[in-house]
Coordinates of C-alpha atoms in Angstrom, one line a residue:
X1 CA 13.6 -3.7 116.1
X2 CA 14.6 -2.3 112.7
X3 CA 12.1 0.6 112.9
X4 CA 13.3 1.9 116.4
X5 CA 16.5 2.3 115.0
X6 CA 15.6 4.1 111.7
X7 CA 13.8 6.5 113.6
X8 CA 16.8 8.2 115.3
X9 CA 19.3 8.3 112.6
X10 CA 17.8 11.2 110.3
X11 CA 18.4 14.5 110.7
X12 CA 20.3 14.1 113.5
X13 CA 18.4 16.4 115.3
X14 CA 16.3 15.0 118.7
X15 CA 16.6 12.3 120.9
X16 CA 19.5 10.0 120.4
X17 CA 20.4 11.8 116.9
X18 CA 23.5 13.6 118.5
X19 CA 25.7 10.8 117.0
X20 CA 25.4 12.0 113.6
X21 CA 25.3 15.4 114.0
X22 CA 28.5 15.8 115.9
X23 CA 29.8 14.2 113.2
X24 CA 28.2 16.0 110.4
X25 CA 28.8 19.3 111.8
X26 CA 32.3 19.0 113.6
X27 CA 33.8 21.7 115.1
X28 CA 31.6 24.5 114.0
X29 CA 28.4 22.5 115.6
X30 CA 30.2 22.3 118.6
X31 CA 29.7 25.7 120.2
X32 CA 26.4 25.3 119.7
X33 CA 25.9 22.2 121.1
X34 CA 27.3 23.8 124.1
X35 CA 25.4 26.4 124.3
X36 CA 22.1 24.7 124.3
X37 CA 23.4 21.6 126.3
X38 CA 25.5 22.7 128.7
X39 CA 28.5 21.4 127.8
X40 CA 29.2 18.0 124.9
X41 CA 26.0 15.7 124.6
X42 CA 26.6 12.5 126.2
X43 CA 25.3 8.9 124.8
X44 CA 21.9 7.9 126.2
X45 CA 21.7 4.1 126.1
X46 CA 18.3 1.8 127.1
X47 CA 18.9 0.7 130.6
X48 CA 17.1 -0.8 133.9
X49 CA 16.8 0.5 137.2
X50 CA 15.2 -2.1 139.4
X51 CA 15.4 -0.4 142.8
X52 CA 12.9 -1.1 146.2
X53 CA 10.9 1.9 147.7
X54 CA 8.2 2.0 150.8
X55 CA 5.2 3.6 149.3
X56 CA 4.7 5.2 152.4
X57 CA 3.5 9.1 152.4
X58 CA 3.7 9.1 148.4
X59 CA 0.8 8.8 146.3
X60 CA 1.7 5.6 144.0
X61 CA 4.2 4.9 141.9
X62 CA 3.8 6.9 138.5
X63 CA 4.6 10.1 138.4
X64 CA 1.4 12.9 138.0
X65 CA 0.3 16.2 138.4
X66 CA -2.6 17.7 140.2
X67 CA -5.1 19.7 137.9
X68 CA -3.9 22.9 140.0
X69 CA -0.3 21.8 137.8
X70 CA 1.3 21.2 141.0
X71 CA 3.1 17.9 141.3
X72 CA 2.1 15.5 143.8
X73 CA 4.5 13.3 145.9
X74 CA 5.5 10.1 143.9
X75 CA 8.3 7.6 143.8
X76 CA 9.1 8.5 140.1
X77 CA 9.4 12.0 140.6
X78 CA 11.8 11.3 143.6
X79 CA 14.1 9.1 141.3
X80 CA 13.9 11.2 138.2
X81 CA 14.9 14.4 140.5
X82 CA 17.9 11.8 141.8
X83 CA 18.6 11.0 138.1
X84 CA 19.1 14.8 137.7
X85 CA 21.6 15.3 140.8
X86 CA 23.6 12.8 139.4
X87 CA 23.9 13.2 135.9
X88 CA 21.3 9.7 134.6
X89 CA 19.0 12.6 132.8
X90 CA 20.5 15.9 131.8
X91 CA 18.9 19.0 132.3
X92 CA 17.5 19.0 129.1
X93 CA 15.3 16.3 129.6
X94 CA 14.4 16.9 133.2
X95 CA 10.1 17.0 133.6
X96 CA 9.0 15.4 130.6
X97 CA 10.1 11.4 131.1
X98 CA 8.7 10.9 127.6
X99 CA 12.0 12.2 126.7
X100 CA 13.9 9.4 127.5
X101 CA 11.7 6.7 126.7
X102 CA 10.4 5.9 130.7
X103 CA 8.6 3.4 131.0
X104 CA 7.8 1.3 134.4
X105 CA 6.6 -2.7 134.8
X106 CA 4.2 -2.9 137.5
X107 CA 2.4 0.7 138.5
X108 CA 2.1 0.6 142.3
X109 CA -0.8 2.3 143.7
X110 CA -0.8 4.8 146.9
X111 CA 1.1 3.3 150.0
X112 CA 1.7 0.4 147.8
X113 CA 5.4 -0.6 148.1
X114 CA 7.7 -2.7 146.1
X115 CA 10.8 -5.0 147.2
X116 CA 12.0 -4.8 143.6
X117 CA 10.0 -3.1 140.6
X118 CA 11.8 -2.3 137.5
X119 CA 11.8 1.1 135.7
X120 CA 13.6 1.6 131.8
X121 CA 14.9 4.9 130.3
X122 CA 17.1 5.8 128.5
X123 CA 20.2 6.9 130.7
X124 CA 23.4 8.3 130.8
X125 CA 26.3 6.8 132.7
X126 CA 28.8 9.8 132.8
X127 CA 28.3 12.1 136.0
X128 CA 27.2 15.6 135.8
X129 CA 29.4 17.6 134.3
X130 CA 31.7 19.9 136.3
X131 CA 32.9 22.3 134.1
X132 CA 29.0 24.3 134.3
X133 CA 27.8 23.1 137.9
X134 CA 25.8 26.6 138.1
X135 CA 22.8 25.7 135.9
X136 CA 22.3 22.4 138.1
X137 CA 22.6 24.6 140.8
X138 CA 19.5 26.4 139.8
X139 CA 17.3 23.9 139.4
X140 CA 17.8 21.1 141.5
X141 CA 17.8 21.1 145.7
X142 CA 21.1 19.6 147.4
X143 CA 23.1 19.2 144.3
X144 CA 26.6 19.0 146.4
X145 CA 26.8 15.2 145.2
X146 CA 27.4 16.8 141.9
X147 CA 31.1 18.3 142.4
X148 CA 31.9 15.2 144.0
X149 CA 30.1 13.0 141.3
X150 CA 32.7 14.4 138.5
X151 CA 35.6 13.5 140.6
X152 CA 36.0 9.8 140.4
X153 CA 36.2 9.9 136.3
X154 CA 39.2 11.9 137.3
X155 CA 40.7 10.1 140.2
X156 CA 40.4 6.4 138.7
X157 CA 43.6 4.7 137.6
X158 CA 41.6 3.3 134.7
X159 CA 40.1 6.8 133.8
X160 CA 43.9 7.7 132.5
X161 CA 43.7 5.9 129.8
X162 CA 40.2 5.6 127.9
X163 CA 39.7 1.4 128.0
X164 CA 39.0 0.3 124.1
X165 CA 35.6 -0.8 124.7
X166 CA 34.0 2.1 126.9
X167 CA 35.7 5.3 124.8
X168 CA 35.0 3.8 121.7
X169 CA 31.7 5.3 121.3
X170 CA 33.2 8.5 122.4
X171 CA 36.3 8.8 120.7
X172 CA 35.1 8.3 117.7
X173 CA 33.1 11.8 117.3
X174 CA 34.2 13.6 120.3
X175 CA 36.9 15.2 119.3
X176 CA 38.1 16.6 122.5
X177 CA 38.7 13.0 124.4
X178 CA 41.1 12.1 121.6
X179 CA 43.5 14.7 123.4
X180 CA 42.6 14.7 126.9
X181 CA 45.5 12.7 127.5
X182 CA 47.8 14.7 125.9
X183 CA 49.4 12.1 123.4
X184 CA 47.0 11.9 120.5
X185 CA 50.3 12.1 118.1
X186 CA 51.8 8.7 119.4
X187 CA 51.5 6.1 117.2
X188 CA 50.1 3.6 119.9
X189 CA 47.0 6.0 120.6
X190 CA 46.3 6.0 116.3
X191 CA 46.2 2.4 116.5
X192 CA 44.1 2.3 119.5
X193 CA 41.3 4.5 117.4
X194 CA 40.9 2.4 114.8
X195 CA 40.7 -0.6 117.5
X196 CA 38.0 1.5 119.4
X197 CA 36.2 1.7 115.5
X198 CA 36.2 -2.2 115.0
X199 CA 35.1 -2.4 118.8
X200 CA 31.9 -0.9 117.5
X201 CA 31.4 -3.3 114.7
X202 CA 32.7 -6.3 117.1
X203 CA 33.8 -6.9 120.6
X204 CA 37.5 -7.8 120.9
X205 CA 39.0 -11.0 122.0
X206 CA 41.4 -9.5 124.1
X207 CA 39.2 -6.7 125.6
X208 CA 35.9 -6.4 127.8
X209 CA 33.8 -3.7 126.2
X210 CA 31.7 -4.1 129.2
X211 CA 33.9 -3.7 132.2
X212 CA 34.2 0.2 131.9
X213 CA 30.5 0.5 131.6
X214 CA 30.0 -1.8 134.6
X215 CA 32.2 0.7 137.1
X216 CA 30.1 3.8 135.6
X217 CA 26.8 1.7 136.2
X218 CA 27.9 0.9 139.9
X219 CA 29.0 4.6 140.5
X220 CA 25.7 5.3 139.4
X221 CA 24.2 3.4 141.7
X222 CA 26.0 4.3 144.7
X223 CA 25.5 8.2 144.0
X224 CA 21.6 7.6 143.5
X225 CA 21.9 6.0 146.6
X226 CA 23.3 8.6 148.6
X227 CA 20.9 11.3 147.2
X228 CA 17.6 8.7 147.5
X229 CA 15.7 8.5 150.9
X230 CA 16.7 5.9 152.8
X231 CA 13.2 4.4 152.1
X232 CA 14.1 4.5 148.0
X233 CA 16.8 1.9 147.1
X234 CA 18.5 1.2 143.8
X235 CA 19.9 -2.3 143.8
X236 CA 20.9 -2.8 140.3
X237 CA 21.1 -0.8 137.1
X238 CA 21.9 -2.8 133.4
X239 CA 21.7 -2.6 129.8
X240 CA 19.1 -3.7 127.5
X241 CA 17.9 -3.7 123.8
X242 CA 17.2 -0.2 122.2
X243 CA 13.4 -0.3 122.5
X244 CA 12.7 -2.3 125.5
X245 CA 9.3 -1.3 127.3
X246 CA 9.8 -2.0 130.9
X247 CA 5.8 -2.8 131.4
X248 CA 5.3 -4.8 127.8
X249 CA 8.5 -6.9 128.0
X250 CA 7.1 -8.0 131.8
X251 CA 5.4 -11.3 131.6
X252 CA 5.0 -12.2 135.3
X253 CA 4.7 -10.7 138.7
X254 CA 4.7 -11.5 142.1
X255 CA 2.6 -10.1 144.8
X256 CA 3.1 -10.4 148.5
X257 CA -0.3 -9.0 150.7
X258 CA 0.5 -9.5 154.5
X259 CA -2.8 -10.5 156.3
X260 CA -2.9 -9.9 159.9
X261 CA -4.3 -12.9 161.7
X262 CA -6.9 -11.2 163.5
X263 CA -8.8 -10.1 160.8
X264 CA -9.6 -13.9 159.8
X265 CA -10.1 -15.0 163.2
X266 CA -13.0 -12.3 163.5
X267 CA -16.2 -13.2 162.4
X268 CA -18.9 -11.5 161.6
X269 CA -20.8 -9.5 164.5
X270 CA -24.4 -11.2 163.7
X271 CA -23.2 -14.2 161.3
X272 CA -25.3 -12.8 158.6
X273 CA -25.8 -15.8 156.5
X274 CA -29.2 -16.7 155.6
X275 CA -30.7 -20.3 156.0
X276 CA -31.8 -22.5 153.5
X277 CA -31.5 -19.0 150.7
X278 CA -33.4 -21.2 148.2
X279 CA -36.4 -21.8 150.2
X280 CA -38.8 -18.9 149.5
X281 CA -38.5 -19.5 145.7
X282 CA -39.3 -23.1 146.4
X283 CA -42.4 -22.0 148.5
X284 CA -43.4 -20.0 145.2
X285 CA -43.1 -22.6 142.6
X286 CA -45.1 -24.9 145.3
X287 CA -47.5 -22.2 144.8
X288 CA -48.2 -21.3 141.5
X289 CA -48.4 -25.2 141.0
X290 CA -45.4 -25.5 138.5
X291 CA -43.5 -27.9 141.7
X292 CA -45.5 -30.6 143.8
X293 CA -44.9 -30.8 147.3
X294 CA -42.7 -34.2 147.2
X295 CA -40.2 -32.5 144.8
X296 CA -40.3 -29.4 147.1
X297 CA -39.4 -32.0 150.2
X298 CA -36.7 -33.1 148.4
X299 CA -35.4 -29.5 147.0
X300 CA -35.1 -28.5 150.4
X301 CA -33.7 -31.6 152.0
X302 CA -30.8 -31.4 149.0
X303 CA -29.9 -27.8 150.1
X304 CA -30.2 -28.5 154.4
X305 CA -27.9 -31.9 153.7
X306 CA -25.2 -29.2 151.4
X307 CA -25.6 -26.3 154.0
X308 CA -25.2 -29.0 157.5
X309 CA -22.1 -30.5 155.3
X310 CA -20.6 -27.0 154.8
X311 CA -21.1 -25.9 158.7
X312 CA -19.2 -29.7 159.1
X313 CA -16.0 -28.8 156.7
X314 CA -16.2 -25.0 158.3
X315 CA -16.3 -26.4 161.8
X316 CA -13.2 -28.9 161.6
X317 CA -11.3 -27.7 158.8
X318 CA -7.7 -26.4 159.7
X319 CA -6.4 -22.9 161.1
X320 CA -7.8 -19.7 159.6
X321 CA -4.8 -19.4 157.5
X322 CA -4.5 -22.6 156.4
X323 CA -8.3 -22.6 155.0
X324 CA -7.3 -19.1 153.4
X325 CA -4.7 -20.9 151.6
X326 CA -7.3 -23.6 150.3
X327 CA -10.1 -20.7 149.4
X328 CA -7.8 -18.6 147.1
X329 CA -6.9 -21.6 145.1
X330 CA -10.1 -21.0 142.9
X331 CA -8.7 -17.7 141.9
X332 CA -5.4 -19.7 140.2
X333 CA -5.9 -20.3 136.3
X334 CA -7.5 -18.0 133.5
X335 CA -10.6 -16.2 134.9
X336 CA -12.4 -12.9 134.1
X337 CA -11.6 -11.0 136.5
X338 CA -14.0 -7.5 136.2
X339 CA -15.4 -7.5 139.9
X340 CA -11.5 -7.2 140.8
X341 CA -11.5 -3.8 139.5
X342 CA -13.2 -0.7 138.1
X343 CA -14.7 0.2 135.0
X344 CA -14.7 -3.6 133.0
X345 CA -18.0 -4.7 131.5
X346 CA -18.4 -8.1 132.4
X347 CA -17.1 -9.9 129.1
X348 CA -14.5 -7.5 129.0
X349 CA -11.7 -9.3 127.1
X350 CA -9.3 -7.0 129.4
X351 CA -10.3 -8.2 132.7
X352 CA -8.9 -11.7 131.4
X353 CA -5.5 -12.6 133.4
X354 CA -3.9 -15.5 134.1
X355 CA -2.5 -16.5 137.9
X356 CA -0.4 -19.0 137.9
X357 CA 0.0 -19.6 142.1
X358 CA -0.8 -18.5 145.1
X359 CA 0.5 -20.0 148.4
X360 CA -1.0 -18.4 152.1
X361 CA 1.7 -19.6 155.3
X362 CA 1.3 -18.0 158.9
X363 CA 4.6 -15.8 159.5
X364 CA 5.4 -13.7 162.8
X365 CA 6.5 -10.0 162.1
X366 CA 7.6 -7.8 165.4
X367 CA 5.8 -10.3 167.6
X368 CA 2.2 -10.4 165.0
X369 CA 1.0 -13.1 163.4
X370 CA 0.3 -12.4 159.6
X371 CA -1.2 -14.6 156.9
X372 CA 1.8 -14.0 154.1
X373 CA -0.4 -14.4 150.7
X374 CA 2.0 -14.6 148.0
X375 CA 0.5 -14.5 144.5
X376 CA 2.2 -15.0 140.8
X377 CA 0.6 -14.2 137.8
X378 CA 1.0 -12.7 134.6
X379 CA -0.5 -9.1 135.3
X380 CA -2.7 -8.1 137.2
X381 CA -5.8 -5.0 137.1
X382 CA -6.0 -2.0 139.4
X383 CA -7.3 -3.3 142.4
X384 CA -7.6 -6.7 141.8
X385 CA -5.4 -8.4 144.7
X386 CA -7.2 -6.5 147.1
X387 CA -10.5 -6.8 146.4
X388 CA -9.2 -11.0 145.9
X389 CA -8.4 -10.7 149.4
X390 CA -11.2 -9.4 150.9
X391 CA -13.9 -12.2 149.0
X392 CA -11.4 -14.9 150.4
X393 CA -11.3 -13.6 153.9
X394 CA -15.0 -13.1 153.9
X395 CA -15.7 -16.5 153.4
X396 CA -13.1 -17.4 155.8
X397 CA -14.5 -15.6 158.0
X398 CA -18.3 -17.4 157.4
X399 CA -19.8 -13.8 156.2
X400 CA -19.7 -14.5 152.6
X401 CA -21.6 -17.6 151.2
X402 CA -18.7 -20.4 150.0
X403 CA -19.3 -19.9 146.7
X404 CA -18.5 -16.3 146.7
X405 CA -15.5 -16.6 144.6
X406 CA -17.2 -18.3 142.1
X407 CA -19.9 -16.3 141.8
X408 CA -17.4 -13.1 141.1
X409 CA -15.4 -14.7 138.3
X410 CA -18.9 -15.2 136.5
X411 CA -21.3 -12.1 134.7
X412 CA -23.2 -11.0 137.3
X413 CA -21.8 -7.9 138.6
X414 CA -21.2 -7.9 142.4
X415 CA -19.8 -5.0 145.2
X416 CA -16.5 -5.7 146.7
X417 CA -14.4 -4.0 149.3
X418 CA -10.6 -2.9 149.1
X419 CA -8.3 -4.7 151.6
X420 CA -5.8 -2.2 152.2
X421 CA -3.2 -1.1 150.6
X422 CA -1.1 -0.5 153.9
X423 CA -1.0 -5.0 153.6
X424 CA 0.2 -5.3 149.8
X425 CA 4.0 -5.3 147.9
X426 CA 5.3 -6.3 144.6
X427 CA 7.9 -8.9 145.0
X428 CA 9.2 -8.9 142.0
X429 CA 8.8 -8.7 138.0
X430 CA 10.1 -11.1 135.5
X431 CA 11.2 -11.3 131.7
X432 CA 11.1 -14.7 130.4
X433 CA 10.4 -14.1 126.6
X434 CA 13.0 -11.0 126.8
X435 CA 15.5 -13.0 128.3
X436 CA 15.0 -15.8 126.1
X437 CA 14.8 -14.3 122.8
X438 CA 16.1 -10.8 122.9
X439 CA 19.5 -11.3 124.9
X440 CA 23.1 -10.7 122.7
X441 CA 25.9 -10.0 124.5
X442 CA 28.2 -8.3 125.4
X443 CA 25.7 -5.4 125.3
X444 CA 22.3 -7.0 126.8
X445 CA 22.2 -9.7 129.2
X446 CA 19.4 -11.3 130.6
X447 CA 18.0 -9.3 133.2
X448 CA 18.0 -10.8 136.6
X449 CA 19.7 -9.8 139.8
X450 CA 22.9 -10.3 140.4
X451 CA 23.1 -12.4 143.7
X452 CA 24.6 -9.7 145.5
X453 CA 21.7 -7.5 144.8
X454 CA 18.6 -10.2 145.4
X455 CA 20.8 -10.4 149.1
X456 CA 20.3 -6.2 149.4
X457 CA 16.6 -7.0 148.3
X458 CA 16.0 -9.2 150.8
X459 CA 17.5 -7.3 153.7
X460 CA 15.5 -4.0 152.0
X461 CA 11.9 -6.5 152.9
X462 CA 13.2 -7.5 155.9
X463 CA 14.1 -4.2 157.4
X464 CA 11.8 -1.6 155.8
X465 CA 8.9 -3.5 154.0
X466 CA 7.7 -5.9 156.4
X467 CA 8.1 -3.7 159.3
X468 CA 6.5 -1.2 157.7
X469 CA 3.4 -3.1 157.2
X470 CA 3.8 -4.1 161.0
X471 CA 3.7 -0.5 162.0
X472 CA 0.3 -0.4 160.0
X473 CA -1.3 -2.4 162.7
X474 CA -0.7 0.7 165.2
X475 CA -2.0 2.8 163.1
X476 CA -5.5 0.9 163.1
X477 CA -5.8 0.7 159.7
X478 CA -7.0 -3.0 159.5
X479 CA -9.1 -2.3 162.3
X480 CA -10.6 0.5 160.6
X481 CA -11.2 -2.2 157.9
X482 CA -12.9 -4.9 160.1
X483 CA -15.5 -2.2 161.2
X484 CA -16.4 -1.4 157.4
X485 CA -17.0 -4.9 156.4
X486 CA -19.0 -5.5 159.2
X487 CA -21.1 -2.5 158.9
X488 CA -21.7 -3.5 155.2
X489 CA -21.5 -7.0 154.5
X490 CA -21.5 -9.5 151.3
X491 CA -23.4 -8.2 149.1
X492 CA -24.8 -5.0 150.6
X493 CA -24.1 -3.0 147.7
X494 CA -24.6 -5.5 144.9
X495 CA -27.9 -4.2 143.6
X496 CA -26.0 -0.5 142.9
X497 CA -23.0 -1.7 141.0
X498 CA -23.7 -1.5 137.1

């Protein structure tokens, strides 16, 4: 919007305000610009990263610090270190993401993985500089990628001669990349400048603004790449509008939870549902006179008919996973969801969200058979797909009363347990509204994969994601989980939640 862009223009001085003053200050301000930034600023623009990561061994996705002030292991502090080894954040803005505008669409919790999440910042596309490698040096662990990162700028055939498009934002107030090439007297080159000026204003017929920005973005990508774990992957990095929000701008999401089989076909220990639950309040009411014994009769005949019916449907209905497929359809719609998470009162307009499908198919991984429970929604709370999972299964199960669900998406305030995290992934995130109402090229596109990319996602869930998960089985995980919900059943801690 207007005010986002009125915010960086005076004074020059902060983020995204070098524009003006290298251009109010000229050469004299140059020195000084190098001396406090390690060489000429270069142009931050509003991009995406949407990249996959196994959330294995770090503790969630958004980065924090421990109250001793020591960082903890997360997946943004391992790609804003990357950023710094290959010259996406400069030094300058290195440890405060605020900086350069982070922002990330769906926050991950611990172990929780993601096939492709998307993360914005504002981001440089030139690599490190080499003229003062030593400071890097310093500060960040294996920068060797940087020496080589400078090279291909050098190397490229197209580097020789700035393209119209790309160096237009450069040339203008950059003084030094007018004669870089050694030929800033010709009368071609003074012709090209004021081209590169109206290239700002509007994109030429003849020329792709774009394409030089493309080759930096992919360079990018495949220097992150070779710094990254191999359990980190960046699939795809692209432009947006000035102040895009990566989480705000999101308006759907897709889960994926992988269910081992087992843990439906496993019921309770001592089935530990109670007969005919009405009957002692009927006995009561008999009592104190305010029921007569024929209406009594029939109470209790109504609720033997519903419970032998129920045992009927439980007994024939379909495979475990297909009847886990039927139960989760009452979470789909609009529905309160504050016994899905922690801390929400139960009319707490916040625990409102909207799921628009879920689907649950039986799938084999590494010779296991898993219920794959894929869920799309709008957004969704801490918690809440796991503690979804474990009402549904209960009932599956025959440990938790059929109308379980129902109950929970009402006031009453009931305990539920975590499925694991080992089981869960985001699929992916989506931007509809952005898409539709935001995009003007050439500078933002819609933002969707490329097909290329969605083929490197899928190959990332095939073979570190889902084998992953598989390799949680060994590590008795869901077993561990099977012995806590028998141990404390449905409703065991009901009467202590507030």
């Amino acid at each position: 919007g207007v005010m986002g862009r009125g915010q960086k223009r005076p004074g020059g001085g902060g983020q995204g305000g070098w524009k003006k003053k290298s251009r109010l200050e000229g050469d004299s301000g140059r020195p000084k610009g190098e001396d406090e930034f390690d060489g000429p600023r270069v142009p931050k623009r509003m991009h995406v990263i949407m990249f996959g990561y196994s959330g294995v061994g770090y503790h969630g996705l958004q980065k924090q610090v421990e109250n001793q002030g020591r960082q903890v292991p997360t997946i943004e502090a391992e790609l804003e270190t990357a950023l710094l080894q290959t010259g996406g954040i400069s030094q300058v803005n290195y440890g405060d993401i605020n900086k350069v505008a982070w922002s990330r669409a769906a926050r991950t919790d611990k172990g929780v993985h993601a096939a492709c999440n998307v993360v914005a910042l504002r981001l440089q596309l030139e690599p490190p500089p080499v003229a003062s490698p030593k400071a890097r040096v310093d500060d960040a662990p294996a920068v060797d990628t940087a020496a080589e990162a400078g090279q291909p700028a050098e190397e490229s055939q197209e580097a020789a001669r700035p393209p119209v498009g790309a160096a237009s934002e450069i040339s203008v107030e950059n003084e030094t990349a007018k004669t870089a090439d050694g030929n800033s007297g010709e009368p071609e080159k003074a012709a090209e400048d004021v081209q590169s000026l109206e290239t700002t204003l509007k994109p030429l017929q003849n020329a792709d603004p774009t394409a030089e920005d493309n080759r930096k973005r992919s360079e990018l990508i495949s220097r992150l790449n070779g710094v990254l774990p191999a359990s980190i992957r960046v699939f795809h990095i692209q432009r947006t509008s000035n102040n895009f929000d990566a989480r705000l701008q999101c308006d759907r999401r897709r889960y994926e939870y992988l269910l081992p089989v087992f843990v439906l076909e496993q019921g309770a220990v001592s089935k530990s549902r109670t007969f005919l639950p009405g009957l002692p309040d009927t006995l009561a009411k008999v009592a104190d006179g305010s029921l007569s014994v024929a209406e009594a009769a029939a109470e209790i005949r109504e609720e033997a008919r519903a419970e032998a019916l129920e045992d009927i449907v439980d007994s024939t209905s379909s495979s475990p996973v297909e009847r886990l497929h039927e139960v989760m359809q009452q979470y789909v719609g609009t529905h309160n969801f504050h016994n899905f998470t922690a801390g929400h009162q139960p009319n707490s307009p916040q625990a409102v969200r909207f799921i628009i499908e879920i689907a649950v198919e039986e799938i084999v991984v590494e010779g296991e058979k898993f219920a794959r429970i894929r869920l799309y929604g709008q957004s969704f709370l801490l918690h809440q797909i796991r503690k979804m999972i474990y009402a549904a299964t209960e009932i599956v199960r025959g440990t938790a009363p059929s109308t379980a669900i129902g109950d929970c998406l009402k006031t009453q305030k009931h305990y539920l347990h975590l499925a694991p995290g080992e089981g869960l992934f985001l699929d992916s995130v989506e931007y509809e509204a952005y898409n539709t109402n935001k995009v003007s090229a050439p500078h933002t596109y819609p933002l969707e994969l490329p097909a290329e990319a969605q083929e490197q996602v899928e190959m990332f869930k095939a073979a570190v994601i889902y084998p992953t998960i598989a390799s949680s089985l060994e590590s008795g995980v869901f077993k561990e989980y099977l012995r806590i919900v028998q141990e404390f059943p449905w409703g065991t801690y009901d009467h202590e939640v507030k």
